[in-house]
Amino acid sequence: MLMQKLQRFLYGRYGTDPLNLALLILGVVCSLLGSLFFRPLYLLTDLLLVFVLFRSFSKNIPARQRENQAFLKVWLPVKNWFRFQAQKFSQRKDYKYFRCPSCKQQLRAPRGRGNIQVTCQKCHHVFLTKT
Ligand SMILES: [Zn+2]
């Protein structure tokens, strides 16, 4: 009985998405900073939580998807940059990363090969570099 009512209530609702997760994480950060440094941040935490609940239970799914797409348009390049930095760091002993002097394309070459001639795959510029 209760489960059926809950299912009926949740039917057609938006649910959660990466934007809601980011807002929740931001809420936790605001809560921690508010408890340590600046009390009014608690108000921001409450507002974020209310907004997350509003988005989760909203029936206006296209509007929530547009919000999420706008968020992802900003967030994905940031996330990919951090992922690439982590990859560079994990491969730092095996590969040297450098940029093409002509088009600034990010390139990599195996370390320990001495001076090598590199042909950029994007602009076909040929240059020498040390690995
Ligand atoms: Zn290039």
Short mmCIF file of C-alpha atoms and ligand atoms in Angstrom, two decimals:
data_model
loop_
_atom_site.label_atom_id
_atom_site.label_comp_id
_atom_site.label_asym_id
_atom_site.label_seq_id
_atom_site.Cartn_x
_atom_site.Cartn_y
_atom_site.Cartn_z
CA MET A 1 0.00 0.00 0.00
CA LEU A 2 2.68 2.48 1.04
CA MET A 3 5.01 1.29 -1.71
CA GLN A 4 2.27 1.73 -4.30
CA LYS A 5 1.66 5.29 -3.10
CA LEU A 6 5.37 5.99 -3.23
CA GLN A 7 5.64 4.50 -6.72
CA ARG A 8 2.67 6.57 -7.86
CA PHE A 9 4.27 9.69 -6.37
CA LEU A 10 7.63 9.06 -8.05
CA TYR A 11 6.15 8.14 -11.43
CA GLY A 12 7.02 10.79 -14.02
CA ARG A 13 9.46 12.57 -11.73
CA TYR A 14 12.88 13.61 -12.99
CA GLY A 15 15.10 11.76 -10.50
CA THR A 16 18.76 12.58 -10.20
CA ASP A 17 21.56 13.50 -12.57
CA PRO A 18 25.19 14.75 -12.46
CA LEU A 19 24.04 18.31 -11.71
CA ASN A 20 22.17 17.14 -8.61
CA LEU A 21 25.22 15.18 -7.50
CA ALA A 22 27.42 18.27 -7.99
CA LEU A 23 24.94 20.41 -6.04
CA LEU A 24 24.91 17.87 -3.21
CA ILE A 25 28.72 17.83 -3.08
CA LEU A 26 28.72 21.63 -3.10
CA GLY A 27 26.20 21.52 -0.25
CA VAL A 28 28.44 19.25 1.79
CA VAL A 29 31.42 21.55 1.14
CA CYS A 30 29.36 24.60 2.13
CA SER A 31 28.21 22.82 5.26
CA LEU A 32 31.77 21.98 6.28
CA LEU A 33 33.04 25.48 5.52
CA GLY A 34 30.04 26.95 7.30
CA SER A 35 30.71 24.93 10.43
CA LEU A 36 34.39 25.85 10.42
CA PHE A 37 34.55 29.44 9.20
CA PHE A 38 31.41 31.24 8.12
CA ARG A 39 28.02 30.42 9.65
CA PRO A 40 25.80 31.97 6.90
CA LEU A 41 27.01 29.27 4.51
CA TYR A 42 24.51 26.99 6.28
CA LEU A 43 21.74 28.98 4.60
CA LEU A 44 23.33 28.28 1.23
CA THR A 45 23.49 24.59 2.15
CA ASP A 46 19.77 24.55 2.87
CA LEU A 47 18.99 26.37 -0.37
CA LEU A 48 21.09 23.86 -2.33
CA LEU A 49 19.33 20.94 -0.68
CA VAL A 50 15.90 22.41 -1.44
CA PHE A 51 16.94 22.99 -5.04
CA VAL A 52 18.19 19.38 -5.35
CA LEU A 53 14.89 18.08 -3.97
CA PHE A 54 12.95 20.38 -6.30
CA ARG A 55 14.92 19.11 -9.30
CA SER A 56 14.58 15.46 -8.27
CA PHE A 57 10.81 15.59 -7.84
CA SER A 58 10.13 17.93 -10.75
CA LYS A 59 7.83 16.73 -13.51
CA ASN A 60 9.20 19.28 -15.98
CA ILE A 61 11.76 16.84 -17.33
CA PRO A 62 12.83 18.84 -20.45
CA ALA A 63 13.70 21.87 -18.29
CA ARG A 64 15.74 19.70 -15.89
CA GLN A 65 17.53 18.08 -18.84
CA ARG A 66 18.38 21.51 -20.25
CA GLU A 67 19.83 22.55 -16.89
CA ASN A 68 21.87 19.36 -16.77
CA GLN A 69 23.13 19.85 -20.35
CA ALA A 70 24.20 23.42 -19.55
CA PHE A 71 26.02 22.11 -16.48
CA LEU A 72 27.71 19.32 -18.42
CA LYS A 73 28.83 21.76 -21.10
CA VAL A 74 30.87 23.55 -18.42
CA TRP A 75 31.77 20.57 -16.26
CA LEU A 76 32.97 18.00 -18.82
CA PRO A 77 35.96 20.07 -20.10
CA VAL A 78 37.04 20.62 -16.50
CA LYS A 79 36.62 16.93 -15.68
CA ASN A 80 38.51 15.90 -18.84
CA TRP A 81 41.36 18.30 -18.02
CA PHE A 82 41.78 16.73 -14.58
CA ARG A 83 41.55 13.24 -16.07
CA PHE A 84 44.24 14.12 -18.62
CA GLN A 85 46.49 15.55 -15.89
CA ALA A 86 46.08 12.32 -13.92
CA GLN A 87 46.94 10.30 -17.03
CA LYS A 88 50.03 12.45 -17.67
CA PHE A 89 51.11 12.00 -14.08
CA SER A 90 50.62 8.22 -14.11
CA GLN A 91 52.57 7.90 -17.37
CA ARG A 92 55.31 10.39 -16.49
CA LYS A 93 58.02 7.72 -16.34
CA ASP A 94 57.11 6.17 -19.69
CA TYR A 95 56.11 9.16 -21.84
CA LYS A 96 57.14 12.74 -22.29
CA TYR A 97 54.32 15.15 -23.10
CA PHE A 98 54.95 18.24 -25.19
CA ARG A 99 53.15 20.59 -27.56
CA CYS A 100 53.55 21.06 -31.27
CA PRO A 101 55.32 24.42 -31.76
CA SER A 102 53.11 25.16 -34.77
CA CYS A 103 49.54 24.29 -33.71
CA LYS A 104 49.98 23.72 -29.92
CA GLN A 105 48.50 20.19 -30.19
CA GLN A 106 49.38 18.07 -27.14
CA LEU A 107 51.72 15.22 -28.16
CA ARG A 108 53.58 12.47 -26.36
CA ALA A 109 56.57 10.28 -27.09
CA PRO A 110 58.21 7.40 -25.23
CA ARG A 111 60.96 8.52 -22.89
CA GLY A 112 64.60 7.54 -23.28
CA ARG A 113 64.82 7.70 -27.07
CA GLY A 114 67.14 10.72 -27.14
CA ASN A 115 66.59 13.37 -29.79
CA ILE A 116 63.73 12.35 -32.05
CA GLN A 117 62.05 13.81 -35.08
CA VAL A 118 58.35 14.31 -34.49
CA THR A 119 55.67 14.82 -37.12
CA CYS A 120 52.54 16.40 -35.71
CA GLN A 121 49.51 14.34 -36.70
CA LYS A 122 47.28 17.40 -36.73
CA CYS A 123 49.25 19.90 -38.83
CA HIS A 124 52.09 17.66 -40.15
CA HIS A 125 54.72 20.08 -38.83
CA VAL A 126 58.08 18.29 -38.40
CA PHE A 127 60.33 19.25 -35.50
CA LEU A 128 63.03 17.83 -33.24
CA THR A 129 62.61 17.21 -29.53
CA LYS A 130 64.44 15.43 -26.75
CA THR A 131 62.68 12.63 -24.88
ZN ZN B 1 50.85 20.59 -34.99
#
